[in-house]
Amino acid sequence: MAKKDLHYTRNIGIMAHIDAGKTTTSERVLYYTGLTHKIGETHDGTAVMDWMAQEQERGITITSAATTTSWIYKSNKYKINLIDTPGHVDFTVEVERSLRILDGAIATFCAVGGVEPQSETVWRQADKYNVPRIGYVNKMDRSGANFYDVVRQIKEVLGANPCVIQIPIGAEEKFRGIIDLIRMKAFYWHDETMGADYELDEIPADMQAEAVELRDKMLENLANFDDNLMEKYFDDPSKITEDEIHEVLRKATIAMQINPVVCGSSFKNKGVQPLLDAVCAYLPSPLDTPHIDGVDPRNPDNKLTRKPDDNEPLCALAFKIATDPYVGRLCYFRVYSGRLDAGSYVYNPRSGKKERISRIFQMFSNKQNPVEAIEAGDIGAGVGFKDIRTGDTLCSESHPILLESMDFPDPVIGIAVEPKTQADVDKLSVGLAKLAEEDPTFTVHTDEQSGQTIISGMGELHLEIILDRLKREFKVECNQGRPQVAYKEAITKTVELREVYKKQTGGRGKFADIIVKVGPVDEGFEGSLQFIDEVKGGNVPKEYIPSVQKGFQIAMRNGVLAGFPIDKIKATLVDGSYHPVDSDQLSFEICAQIAFKNACAKAHPVLMEPIMKLEVVTPEENMGDVIGDLNKRRGQIEGMESSRTGARIVKAKVPLSELFGYVTALRTITSGRATSSMEFFNYVEVSTALAKEVVAEAKGRVELL
């Protein structure tokens, strides 16, 4: 029974650029599948999937909302777990963790804007986790909509292989319906039923030739992936049946060799039902991904696999922690194998502890429907646990397995916060701890020198939302400092030195002696500390070497210039000596920390700053002012393009420290006509003059520069 069911399960997400219409599409899906009886709108603040107050006010998605619904396709009932993800780059973690556990995705594109910078980011994230996707060109009713141009961009900019299976009838205000190239029928929607009813009709006579031509292109594209289809295509294309086309499309989509492209206008209620059909027809079920790989936590060299079957041992991945005012902390998870029953115990290999999941829910945005169990291939949420974090594996104690966790980007911007009254002190720390638990890209630390609480995140909007949530959910009023850039430090030379740590205070003393080489890491090294042990003849006993490594790791958190973290170093332990009585692990750890400080001061330390990739879309007449302003902000202009609407797209790389309040400045220069979007690119060295200013401001050691 369960086997059969899984064929009819789809775990999908909707991913796209800001304002491509993800949430609007999700709302239509809920309405047509019968989950809601009224269509929610983002701009009215009534969208079901955008349930947070901050989302409704701003009309943007901040957290990914999960919903379970069903759809009838070819007289089979499909269960669809749908996740609506944010578009803003500040909340990129939400997209990342959703894609990690999804089987397929709908990549939505705006028919006017086409492929935008953030579309590229989410596309790359989906490539990283091998998620097959369908393209959906939305907003066909807007002025400037051009379906074929967007398909061209998907091919050229994203390097994908789009396969057009639907074409629009008319565009802009004349957009009336779509032509299905597989069935060679036209779909028209009835506005009076909010698009719930549609009729199939013959293709309009003036579009017949175009439809035949594009159907031929589609078959030609598909023939590359199947020999039988190729034979038929060359013999007599009219003999190719619908089922054969569906079969090859599905096979090629799951193999990520092709992306079926459909179109519509979610806001005008056109094209959503065929999109749901395409999800059921072409995107993979949990059974199409044959197994999930992991390692044995007791022996990391031992590889393990789990199949999507209820009878297998339990294996699930926690991909999101959320706080709900009514049920407490919710843990969203995807079950890969076995089943998770309410009230059962799970084992967490990261903490090595057992956790009890007292209740289990199927999610409907921010509401929960209690269920008895979540089976393999399904997504649900549980409460009652004590210590589960994002990216943890949940498994059975008798058959432990550790799945690959997720990588999260480092925060790039920080601000100092302090509570307004003494009464808020405890509330603030509780609130920040809960928010940091929910969001892995949000970090909290206390500055050692000033004693301030610094919160760091992915951008100004991200921190604004955090502060807003503190105020509303945790009732904490805070004062905030001005934004600070998350600088890093690096060293440019290799230095060798000897460090002796001695302390004698009567009785047992402390003694450690090490010779170390400290310098930049080798090319191609992934990670932060490259530690090499070259000690011969037991001069430093084996049990003390991990302490030296630990000392370096701790010391890297605070660099020598101004206490910013050091990103990457190579440390080689060459030699050393010990005292049979006075030496212990702590002595060697402290010795390594002192050695690191002294070596870095001699190794020509430099300051590194985050660089952002910026795209500005501006009218032609404001172009000069925009570029002049970017040059003032130490920006490097990388290129200029013309969009088809006649606007110019300026691409540049600009240091983050120069971009605070850029949106307002841009509005001023262009009278509100230009828009910009940015994402983190990399860290680069700061010029000495600027570095001196930054280090002096942080009351660091300017003399080392």
XYZ file of N, CA and C in Angstrom, residues 2-3 6 287 290-293 304-316 335-341 374-377 394-396 398-399 401:
114
model
N 1.808 1.287 0.975
C 2.634 2.491 1.114
C 3.466 2.722 -0.131
N 3.922 1.612 -0.737
C 4.734 1.733 -1.940
C 3.989 2.500 -3.015
N 3.570 6.287 -2.487
C 4.698 7.196 -2.670
C 4.839 7.684 -4.107
N 10.311 8.127 -4.714
C 10.863 6.852 -5.197
C 11.817 7.047 -6.370
N 16.477 7.071 -5.673
C 16.428 5.697 -5.157
C 16.860 5.537 -3.710
N 17.847 6.340 -3.308
C 18.293 6.195 -1.920
C 18.983 7.464 -1.448
N 19.173 7.570 -0.154
C 19.913 8.709 0.404
C 21.170 8.157 1.068
N 22.296 8.855 0.867
C 23.572 8.369 1.409
C 23.901 9.094 2.709
N 26.699 4.491 4.440
C 25.407 3.796 4.582
C 24.400 4.392 3.597
N 23.447 3.590 3.185
C 22.355 4.126 2.341
C 21.006 3.714 2.940
N 20.015 4.512 2.670
C 18.642 4.216 3.110
C 17.696 4.377 1.938
N 16.766 3.419 1.828
C 15.787 3.495 0.722
C 14.486 4.112 1.229
N 13.714 4.768 0.314
C 12.439 5.354 0.772
C 11.378 4.288 1.021
N 11.500 3.613 2.150
C 10.596 2.506 2.462
C 10.256 2.570 3.952
N 8.989 2.283 4.295
C 8.563 2.353 5.703
C 9.229 1.291 6.567
N 9.640 0.184 5.913
C 10.187 -0.935 6.709
C 11.674 -0.756 7.010
N 12.295 0.222 6.385
C 13.716 0.498 6.645
C 13.866 1.168 8.023
N 15.109 1.201 8.601
C 15.285 1.965 9.854
C 15.014 3.464 9.618
N 14.615 4.150 10.666
C 14.259 5.566 10.549
C 15.474 6.413 10.163
N 15.225 7.367 9.249
C 16.267 8.334 8.911
C 15.524 9.593 8.451
N 15.744 10.707 9.161
C 15.049 11.958 8.808
C 16.031 13.110 8.974
N 11.271 12.917 6.236
C 11.587 11.515 6.546
C 12.045 10.837 5.247
N 13.257 10.300 5.272
C 13.786 9.625 4.072
C 13.482 8.125 4.089
N 13.531 7.523 5.284
C 13.211 6.089 5.357
C 12.581 5.793 6.716
N 11.867 4.650 6.784
C 11.195 4.281 8.041
C 9.978 5.149 8.288
N 9.506 5.146 9.524
C 8.392 6.050 9.868
C 8.612 6.618 11.269
N 8.111 7.804 11.469
C 8.274 8.477 12.761
C 6.890 8.571 13.404
N 6.732 7.878 14.537
C 5.428 7.880 15.214
C 5.405 8.942 16.307
N 4.490 10.145 10.519
C 4.942 10.629 9.203
C 5.773 9.500 8.596
N 5.400 9.114 7.373
C 6.095 7.960 6.766
C 7.184 8.413 5.791
N 7.928 7.420 5.316
C 9.039 7.698 4.404
C 8.571 8.528 3.215
N 9.422 9.507 2.824
C 9.116 10.323 1.647
C 8.244 11.520 1.948
N 17.935 12.780 12.314
C 17.183 12.032 13.339
C 17.107 10.593 12.850
N 17.523 9.633 13.700
C 17.509 8.244 13.233
C 17.170 7.318 14.389
N 17.190 6.009 14.133
C 16.903 5.077 15.240
C 18.220 4.769 15.944
N 19.323 2.048 17.232
C 19.952 0.756 16.883
C 20.635 0.818 15.513
N 20.146 1.745 14.630
C 20.781 1.867 13.301
C 21.133 3.334 13.059
N 22.715 6.776 11.653
C 23.222 7.247 10.366
C 23.348 8.764 10.450
